[in-house]
PDB file of C-alpha atoms in Angstrom:
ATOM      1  CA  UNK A   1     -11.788  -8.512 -13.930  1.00 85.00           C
ATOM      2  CA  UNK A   2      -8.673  -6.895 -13.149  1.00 86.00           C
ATOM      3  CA  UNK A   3      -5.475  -8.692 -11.949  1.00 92.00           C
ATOM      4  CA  UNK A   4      -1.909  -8.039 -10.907  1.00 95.00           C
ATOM      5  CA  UNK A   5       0.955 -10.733 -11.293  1.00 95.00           C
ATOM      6  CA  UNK A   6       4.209 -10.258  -9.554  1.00 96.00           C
ATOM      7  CA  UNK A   7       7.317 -13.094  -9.613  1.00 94.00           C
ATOM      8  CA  UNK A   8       9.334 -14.249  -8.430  1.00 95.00           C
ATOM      9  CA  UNK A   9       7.797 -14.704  -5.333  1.00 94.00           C
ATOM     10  CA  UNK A  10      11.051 -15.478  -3.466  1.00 95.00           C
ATOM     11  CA  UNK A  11      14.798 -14.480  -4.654  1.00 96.00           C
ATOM     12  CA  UNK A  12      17.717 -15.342  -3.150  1.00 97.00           C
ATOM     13  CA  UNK A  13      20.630 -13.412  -4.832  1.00 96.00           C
ATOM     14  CA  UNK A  14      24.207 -12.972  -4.152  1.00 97.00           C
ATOM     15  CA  UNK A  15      25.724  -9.103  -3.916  1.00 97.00           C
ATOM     16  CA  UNK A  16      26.969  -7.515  -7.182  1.00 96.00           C
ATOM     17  CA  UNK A  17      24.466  -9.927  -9.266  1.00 97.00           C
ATOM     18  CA  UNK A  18      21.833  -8.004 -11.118  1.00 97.00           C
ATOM     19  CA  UNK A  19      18.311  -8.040 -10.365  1.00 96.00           C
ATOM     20  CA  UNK A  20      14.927  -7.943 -12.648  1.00 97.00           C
ATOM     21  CA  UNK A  21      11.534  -8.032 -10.833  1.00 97.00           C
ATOM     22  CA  UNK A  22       8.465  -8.055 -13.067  1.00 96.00           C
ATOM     23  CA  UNK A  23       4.813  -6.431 -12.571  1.00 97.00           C
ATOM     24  CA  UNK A  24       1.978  -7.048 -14.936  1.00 97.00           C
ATOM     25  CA  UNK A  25      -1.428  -6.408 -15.137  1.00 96.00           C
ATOM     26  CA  UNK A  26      -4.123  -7.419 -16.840  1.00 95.00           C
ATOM     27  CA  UNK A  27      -7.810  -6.240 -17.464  1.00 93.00           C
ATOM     28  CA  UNK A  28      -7.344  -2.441 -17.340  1.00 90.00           C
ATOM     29  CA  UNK A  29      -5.344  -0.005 -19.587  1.00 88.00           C
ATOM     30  CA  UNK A  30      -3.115   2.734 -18.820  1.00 89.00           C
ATOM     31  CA  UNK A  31      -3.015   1.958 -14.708  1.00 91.00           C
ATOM     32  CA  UNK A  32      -0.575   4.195 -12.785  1.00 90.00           C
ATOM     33  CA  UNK A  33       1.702   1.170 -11.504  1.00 93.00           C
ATOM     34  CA  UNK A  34       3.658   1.591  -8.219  1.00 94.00           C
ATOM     35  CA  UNK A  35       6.683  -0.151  -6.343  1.00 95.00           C
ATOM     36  CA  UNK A  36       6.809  -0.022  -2.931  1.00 94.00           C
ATOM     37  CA  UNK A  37       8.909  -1.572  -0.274  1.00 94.00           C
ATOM     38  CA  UNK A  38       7.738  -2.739   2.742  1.00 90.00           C
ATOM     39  CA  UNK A  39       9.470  -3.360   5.739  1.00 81.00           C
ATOM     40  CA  UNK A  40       8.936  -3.888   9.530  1.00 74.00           C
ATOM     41  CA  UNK A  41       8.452  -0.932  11.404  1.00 73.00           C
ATOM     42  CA  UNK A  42       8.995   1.027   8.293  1.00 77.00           C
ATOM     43  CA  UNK A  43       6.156   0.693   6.715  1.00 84.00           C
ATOM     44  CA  UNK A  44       5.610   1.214   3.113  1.00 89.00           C
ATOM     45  CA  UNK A  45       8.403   2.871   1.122  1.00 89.00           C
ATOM     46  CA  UNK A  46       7.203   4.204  -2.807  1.00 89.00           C
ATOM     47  CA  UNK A  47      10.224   3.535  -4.917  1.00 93.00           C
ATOM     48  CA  UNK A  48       8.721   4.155  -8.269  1.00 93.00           C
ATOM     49  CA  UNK A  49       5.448   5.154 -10.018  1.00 90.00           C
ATOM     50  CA  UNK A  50       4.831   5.907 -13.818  1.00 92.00           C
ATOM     51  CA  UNK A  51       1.890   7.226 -15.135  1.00 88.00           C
ATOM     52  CA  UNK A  52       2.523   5.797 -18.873  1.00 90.00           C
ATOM     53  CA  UNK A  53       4.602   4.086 -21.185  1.00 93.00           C
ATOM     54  CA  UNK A  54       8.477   4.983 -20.918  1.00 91.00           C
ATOM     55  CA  UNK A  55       7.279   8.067 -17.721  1.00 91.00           C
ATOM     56  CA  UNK A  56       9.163   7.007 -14.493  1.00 92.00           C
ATOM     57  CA  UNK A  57       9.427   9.173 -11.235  1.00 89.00           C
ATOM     58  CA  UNK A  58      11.602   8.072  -8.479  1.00 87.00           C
ATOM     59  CA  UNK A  59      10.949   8.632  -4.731  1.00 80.00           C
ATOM     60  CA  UNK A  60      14.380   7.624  -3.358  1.00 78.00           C
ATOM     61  CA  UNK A  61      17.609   7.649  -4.635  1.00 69.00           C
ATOM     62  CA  UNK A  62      18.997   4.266  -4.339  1.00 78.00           C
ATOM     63  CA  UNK A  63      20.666   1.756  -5.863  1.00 88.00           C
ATOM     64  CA  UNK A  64      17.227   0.648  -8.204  1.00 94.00           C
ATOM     65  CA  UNK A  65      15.635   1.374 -11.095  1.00 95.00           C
ATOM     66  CA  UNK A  66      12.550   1.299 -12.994  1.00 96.00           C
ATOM     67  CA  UNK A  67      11.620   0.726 -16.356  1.00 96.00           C
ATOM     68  CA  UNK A  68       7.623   0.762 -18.268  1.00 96.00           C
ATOM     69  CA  UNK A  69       8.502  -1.034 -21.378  1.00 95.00           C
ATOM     70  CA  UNK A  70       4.596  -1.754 -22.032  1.00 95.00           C
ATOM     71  CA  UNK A  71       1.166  -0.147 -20.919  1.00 95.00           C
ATOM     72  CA  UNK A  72       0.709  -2.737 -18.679  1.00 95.00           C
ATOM     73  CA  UNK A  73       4.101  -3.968 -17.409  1.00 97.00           C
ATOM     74  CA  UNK A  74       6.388  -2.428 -14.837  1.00 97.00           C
ATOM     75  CA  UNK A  75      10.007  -3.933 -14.169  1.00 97.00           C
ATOM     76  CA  UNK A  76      12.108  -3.277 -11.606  1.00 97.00           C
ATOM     77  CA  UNK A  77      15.901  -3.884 -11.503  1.00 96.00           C
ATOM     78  CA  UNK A  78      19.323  -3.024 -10.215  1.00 95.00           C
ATOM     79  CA  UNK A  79      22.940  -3.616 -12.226  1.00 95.00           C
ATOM     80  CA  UNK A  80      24.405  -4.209  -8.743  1.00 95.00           C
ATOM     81  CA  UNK A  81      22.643  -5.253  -6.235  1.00 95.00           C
ATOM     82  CA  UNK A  82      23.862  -4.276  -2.043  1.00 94.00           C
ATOM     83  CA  UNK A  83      22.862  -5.885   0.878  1.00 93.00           C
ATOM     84  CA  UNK A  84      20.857  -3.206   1.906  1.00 90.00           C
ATOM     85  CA  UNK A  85      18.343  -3.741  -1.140  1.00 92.00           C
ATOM     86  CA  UNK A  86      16.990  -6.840   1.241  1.00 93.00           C
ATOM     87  CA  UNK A  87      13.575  -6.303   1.514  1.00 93.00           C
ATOM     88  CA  UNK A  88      10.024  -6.755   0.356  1.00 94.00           C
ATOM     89  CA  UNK A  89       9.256  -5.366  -2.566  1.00 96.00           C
ATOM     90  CA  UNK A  90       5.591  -4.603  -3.464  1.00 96.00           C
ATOM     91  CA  UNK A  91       3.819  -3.743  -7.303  1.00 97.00           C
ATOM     92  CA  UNK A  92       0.599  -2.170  -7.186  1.00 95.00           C
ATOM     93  CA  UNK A  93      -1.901  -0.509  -9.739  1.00 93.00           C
ATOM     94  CA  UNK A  94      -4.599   1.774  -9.307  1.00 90.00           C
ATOM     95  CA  UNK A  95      -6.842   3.378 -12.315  1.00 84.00           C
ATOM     96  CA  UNK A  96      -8.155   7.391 -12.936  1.00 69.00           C
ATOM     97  CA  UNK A  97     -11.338   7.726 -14.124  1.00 59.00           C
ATOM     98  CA  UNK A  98     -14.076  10.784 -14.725  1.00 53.00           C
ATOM     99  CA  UNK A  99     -16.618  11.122 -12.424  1.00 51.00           C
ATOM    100  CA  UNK A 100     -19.183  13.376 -11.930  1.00 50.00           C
ATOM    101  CA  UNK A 101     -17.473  15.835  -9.988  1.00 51.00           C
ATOM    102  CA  UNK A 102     -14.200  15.751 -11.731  1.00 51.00           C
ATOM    103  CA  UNK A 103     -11.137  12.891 -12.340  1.00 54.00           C
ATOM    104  CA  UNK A 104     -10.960  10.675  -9.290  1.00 58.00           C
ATOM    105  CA  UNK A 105      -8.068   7.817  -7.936  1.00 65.00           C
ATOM    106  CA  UNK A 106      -9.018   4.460  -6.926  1.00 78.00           C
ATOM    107  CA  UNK A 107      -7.417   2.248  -4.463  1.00 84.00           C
ATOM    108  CA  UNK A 108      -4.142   0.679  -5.003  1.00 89.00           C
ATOM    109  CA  UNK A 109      -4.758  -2.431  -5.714  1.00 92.00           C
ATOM    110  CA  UNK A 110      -1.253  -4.787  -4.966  1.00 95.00           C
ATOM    111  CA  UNK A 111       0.819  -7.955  -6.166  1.00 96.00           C
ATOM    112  CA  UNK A 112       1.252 -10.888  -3.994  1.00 94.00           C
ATOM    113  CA  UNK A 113       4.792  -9.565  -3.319  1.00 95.00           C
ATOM    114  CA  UNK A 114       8.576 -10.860  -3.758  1.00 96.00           C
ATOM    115  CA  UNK A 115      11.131 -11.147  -1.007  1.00 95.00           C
ATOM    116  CA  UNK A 116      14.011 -10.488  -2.098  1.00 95.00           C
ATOM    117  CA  UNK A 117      17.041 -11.296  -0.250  1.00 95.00           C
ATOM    118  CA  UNK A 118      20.906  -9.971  -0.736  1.00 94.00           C
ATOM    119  CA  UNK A 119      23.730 -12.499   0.332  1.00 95.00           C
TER     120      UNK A 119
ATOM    121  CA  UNK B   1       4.251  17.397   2.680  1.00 75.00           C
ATOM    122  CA  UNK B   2       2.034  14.987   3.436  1.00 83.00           C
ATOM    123  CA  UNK B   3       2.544  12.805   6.285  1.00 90.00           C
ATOM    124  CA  UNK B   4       0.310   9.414   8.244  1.00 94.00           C
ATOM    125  CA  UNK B   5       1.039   8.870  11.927  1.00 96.00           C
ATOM    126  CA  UNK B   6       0.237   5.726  12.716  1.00 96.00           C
ATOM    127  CA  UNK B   7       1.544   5.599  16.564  1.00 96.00           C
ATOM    128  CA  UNK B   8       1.470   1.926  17.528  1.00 95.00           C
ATOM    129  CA  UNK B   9       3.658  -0.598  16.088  1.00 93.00           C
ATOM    130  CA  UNK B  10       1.732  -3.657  18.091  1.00 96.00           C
ATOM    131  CA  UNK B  11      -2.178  -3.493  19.535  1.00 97.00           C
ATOM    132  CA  UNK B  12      -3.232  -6.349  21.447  1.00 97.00           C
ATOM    133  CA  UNK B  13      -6.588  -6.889  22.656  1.00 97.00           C
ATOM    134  CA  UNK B  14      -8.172  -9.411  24.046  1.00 97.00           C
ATOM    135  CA  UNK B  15     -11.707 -11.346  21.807  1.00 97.00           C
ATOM    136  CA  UNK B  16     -14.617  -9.153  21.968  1.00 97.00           C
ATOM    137  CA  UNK B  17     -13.041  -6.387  23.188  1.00 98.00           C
ATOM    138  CA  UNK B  18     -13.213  -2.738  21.318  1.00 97.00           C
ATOM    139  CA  UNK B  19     -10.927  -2.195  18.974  1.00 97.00           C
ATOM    140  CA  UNK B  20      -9.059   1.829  17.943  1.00 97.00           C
ATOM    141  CA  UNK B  21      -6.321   1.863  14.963  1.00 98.00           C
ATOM    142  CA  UNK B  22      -5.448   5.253  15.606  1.00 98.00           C
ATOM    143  CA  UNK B  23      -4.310   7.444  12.523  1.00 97.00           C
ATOM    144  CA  UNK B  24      -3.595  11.010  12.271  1.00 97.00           C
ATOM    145  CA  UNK B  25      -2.549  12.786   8.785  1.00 95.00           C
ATOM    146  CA  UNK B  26      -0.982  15.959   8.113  1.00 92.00           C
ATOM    147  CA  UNK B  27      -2.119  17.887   4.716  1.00 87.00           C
ATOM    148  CA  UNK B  28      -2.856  21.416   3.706  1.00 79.00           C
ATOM    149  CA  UNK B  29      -5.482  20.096   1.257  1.00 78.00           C
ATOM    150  CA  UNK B  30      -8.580  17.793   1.550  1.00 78.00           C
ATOM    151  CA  UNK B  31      -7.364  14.295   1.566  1.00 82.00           C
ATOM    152  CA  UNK B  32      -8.831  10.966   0.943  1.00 86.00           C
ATOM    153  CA  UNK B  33      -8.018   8.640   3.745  1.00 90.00           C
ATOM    154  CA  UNK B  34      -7.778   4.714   3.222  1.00 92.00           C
ATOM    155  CA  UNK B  35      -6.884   1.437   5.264  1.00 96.00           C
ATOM    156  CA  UNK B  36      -5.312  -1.088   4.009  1.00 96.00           C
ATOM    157  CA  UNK B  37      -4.828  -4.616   5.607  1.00 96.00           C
ATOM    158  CA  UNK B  38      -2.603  -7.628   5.083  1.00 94.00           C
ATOM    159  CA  UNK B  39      -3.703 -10.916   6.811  1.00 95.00           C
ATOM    160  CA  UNK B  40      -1.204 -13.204   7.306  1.00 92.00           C
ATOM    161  CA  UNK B  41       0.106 -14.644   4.043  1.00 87.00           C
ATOM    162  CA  UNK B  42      -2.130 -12.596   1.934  1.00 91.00           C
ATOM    163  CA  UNK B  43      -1.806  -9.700  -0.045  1.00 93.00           C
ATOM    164  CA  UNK B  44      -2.428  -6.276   1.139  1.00 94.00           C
ATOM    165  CA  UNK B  45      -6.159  -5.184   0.703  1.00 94.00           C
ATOM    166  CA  UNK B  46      -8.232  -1.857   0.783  1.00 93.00           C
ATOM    167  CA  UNK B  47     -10.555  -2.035   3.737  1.00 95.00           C
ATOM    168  CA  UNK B  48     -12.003   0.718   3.724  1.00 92.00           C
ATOM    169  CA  UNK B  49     -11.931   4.153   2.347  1.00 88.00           C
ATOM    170  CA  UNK B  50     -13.630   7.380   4.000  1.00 83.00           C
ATOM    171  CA  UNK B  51     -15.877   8.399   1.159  1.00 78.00           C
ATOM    172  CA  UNK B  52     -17.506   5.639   1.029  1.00 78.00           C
ATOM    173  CA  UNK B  53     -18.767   5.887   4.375  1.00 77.00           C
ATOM    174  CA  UNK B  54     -19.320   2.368   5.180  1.00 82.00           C
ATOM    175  CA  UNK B  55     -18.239  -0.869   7.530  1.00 85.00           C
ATOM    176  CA  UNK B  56     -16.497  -3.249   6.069  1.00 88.00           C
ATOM    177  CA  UNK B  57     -15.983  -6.801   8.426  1.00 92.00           C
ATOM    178  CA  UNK B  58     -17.221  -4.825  11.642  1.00 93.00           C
ATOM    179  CA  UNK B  59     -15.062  -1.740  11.432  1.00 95.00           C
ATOM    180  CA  UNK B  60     -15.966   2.117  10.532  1.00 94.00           C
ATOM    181  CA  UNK B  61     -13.295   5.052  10.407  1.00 94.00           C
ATOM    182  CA  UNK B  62     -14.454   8.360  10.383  1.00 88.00           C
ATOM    183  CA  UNK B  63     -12.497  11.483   8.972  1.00 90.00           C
ATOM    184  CA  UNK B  64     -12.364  14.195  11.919  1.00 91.00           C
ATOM    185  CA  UNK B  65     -10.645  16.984   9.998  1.00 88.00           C
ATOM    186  CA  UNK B  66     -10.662  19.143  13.131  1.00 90.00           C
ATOM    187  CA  UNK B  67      -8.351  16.672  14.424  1.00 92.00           C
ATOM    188  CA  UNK B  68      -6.948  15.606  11.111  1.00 93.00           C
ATOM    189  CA  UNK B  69      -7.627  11.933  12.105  1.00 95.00           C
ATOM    190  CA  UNK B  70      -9.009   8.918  10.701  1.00 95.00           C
ATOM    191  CA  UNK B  71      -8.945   6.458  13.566  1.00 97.00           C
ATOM    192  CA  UNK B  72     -10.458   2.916  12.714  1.00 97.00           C
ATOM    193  CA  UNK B  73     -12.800   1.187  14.941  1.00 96.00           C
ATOM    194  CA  UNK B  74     -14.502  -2.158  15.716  1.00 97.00           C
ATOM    195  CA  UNK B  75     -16.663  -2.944  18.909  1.00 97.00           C
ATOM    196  CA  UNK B  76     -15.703  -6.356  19.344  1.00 97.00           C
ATOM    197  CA  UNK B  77     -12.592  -7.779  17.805  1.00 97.00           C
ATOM    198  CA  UNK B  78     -12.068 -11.146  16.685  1.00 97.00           C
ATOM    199  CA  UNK B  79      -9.750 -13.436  16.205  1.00 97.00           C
ATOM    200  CA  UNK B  80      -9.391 -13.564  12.597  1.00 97.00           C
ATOM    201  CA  UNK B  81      -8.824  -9.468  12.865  1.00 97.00           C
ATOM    202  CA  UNK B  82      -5.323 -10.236  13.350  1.00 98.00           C
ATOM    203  CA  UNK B  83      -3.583  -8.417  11.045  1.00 97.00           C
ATOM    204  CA  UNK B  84      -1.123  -5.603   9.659  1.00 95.00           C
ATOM    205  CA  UNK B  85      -3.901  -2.627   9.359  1.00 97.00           C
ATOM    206  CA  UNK B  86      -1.641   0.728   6.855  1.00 96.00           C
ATOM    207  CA  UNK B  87      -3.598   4.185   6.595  1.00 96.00           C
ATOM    208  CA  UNK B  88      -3.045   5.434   3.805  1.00 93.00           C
ATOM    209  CA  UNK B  89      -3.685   9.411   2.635  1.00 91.00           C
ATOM    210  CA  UNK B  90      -4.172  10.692  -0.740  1.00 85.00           C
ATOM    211  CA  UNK B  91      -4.165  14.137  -1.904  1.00 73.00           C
ATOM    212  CA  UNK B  92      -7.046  13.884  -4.065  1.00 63.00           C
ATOM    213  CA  UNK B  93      -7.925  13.007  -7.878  1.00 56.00           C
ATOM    214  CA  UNK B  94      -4.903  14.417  -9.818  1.00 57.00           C
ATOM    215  CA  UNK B  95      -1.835  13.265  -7.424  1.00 63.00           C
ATOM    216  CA  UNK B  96      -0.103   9.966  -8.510  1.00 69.00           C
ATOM    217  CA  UNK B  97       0.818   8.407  -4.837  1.00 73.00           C
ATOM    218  CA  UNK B  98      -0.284   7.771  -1.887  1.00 82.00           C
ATOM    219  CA  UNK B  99       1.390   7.966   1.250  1.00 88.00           C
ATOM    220  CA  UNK B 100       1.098   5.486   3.895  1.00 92.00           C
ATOM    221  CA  UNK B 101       1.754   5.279   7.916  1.00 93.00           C
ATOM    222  CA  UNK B 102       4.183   2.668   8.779  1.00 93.00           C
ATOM    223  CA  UNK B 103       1.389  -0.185   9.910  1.00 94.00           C
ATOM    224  CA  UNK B 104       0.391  -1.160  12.874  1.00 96.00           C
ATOM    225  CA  UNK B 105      -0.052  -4.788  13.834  1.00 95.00           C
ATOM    226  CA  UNK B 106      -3.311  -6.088  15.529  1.00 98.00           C
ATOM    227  CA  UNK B 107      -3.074  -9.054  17.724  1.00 98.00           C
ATOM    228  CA  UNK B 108      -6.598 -10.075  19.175  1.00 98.00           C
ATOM    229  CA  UNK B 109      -6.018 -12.602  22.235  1.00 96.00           C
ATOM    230  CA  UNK B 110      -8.366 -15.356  22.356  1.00 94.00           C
TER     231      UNK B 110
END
């Protein structure tokens, strides 16, 4: 079966430091993998999805950045991190497959999460 | 540009009461609609998902494209409903992301 692993669950980092959050998942190949933020009355933000190895797309500009090393792994990091990049950050996979009416998406299917917090 | 309405933040209702998530979408295309939930100290889930066309723990959305909506539903809540309930709205096999409403949290009263 297919499963997602996300640390660190918790971070507590000062500003300026640098910042590497890690996404992998096992089971599956080629998944798209997804970061999202979520916060309270904000809902989920997308930050970053990639498609393949080394293929990135941002949704925001901000102070973050992504990086698909490997098939299945997904990092996300920052040289500099603000207090605004506070948050809870979110990885998530979902597969495409063939079906009989065409390609299809499945669900997202997330990590367990890491707050992050900027001191 | 796709966007999920989700219009209440908090829902409270009282055990064995009915239960409405509202959810309204705006696309051009024909969309698959989702909910998600996130039960306290768990990881967000897929509840349900319109093409399927089933109920999953007691609740059923349907997709009313008339009124571009996709409102969730249970007759009775209970207590272990409690939860942070996202739509969600793709635009169909080919698109990369979803987009999601901003959650709306459902407090059932005992």
């Amino acid at each position: 079966s297919q499963t997602i692993h996300q640390w660190p669950a918790t971070l507590v980092q000062p500003v300026g430091s640098p910042l590497s959050l890690e996404c992998t998942v096992e089971g599956t190949s080629n998944p798209n993998l997804y970061w999202y933020r979520q916060a309270a009355g904000r809902g989920l933000q997308l930050l970053f999805y990639s498609v393949g190895i080394g293929q990135i797309s941002s949704e925001v500009p901000q102070n973050l950045s992504a990086s698909r090393p490997q098939d299945r792994q997904f990092i996300l990091s920052s040289k500099k991190l603000l207090l605004s990049d506070s948050g809870f950050y979110l990885c998530a996979w979902r597969s495409r497959g063939q079906g009989l009416r065409g390609s299809y998406n499945s669900p997202l299917h997330f990590g367990n999460g890491t707050r992050l917090t900027v001191t | 540009a796709q966007r999920v309405t989700q219009p209440e933040k908090l829902l409270s209702v009282f055990k064995g009461a009915p239960v409405e998530l509202k959810c309204n979408y705006s696309y051009s295309g024909s969309p698959e609609l989702f909910w998600y939930v996130q039960y306290s100290r768990q990881r967000l889930q897929l509840l349900l998902r319109h093409i399927s066309r089933e109920s999953i723990k007691g609740f059923t959305a349907d997709l009313n494209k008339g009124e571009t909506s996709f409102h969730l539903k249970k007759p009775f809540a209970q207590e272990e409903d409690s939860a942070m309930y996202y739509c969600a709205l793709d635009s169909g096999a080919g698109s990369y992301q979803l987009t999601f409403g901003k959650g709306t949290k459902l407090s059932v009263i005992p």
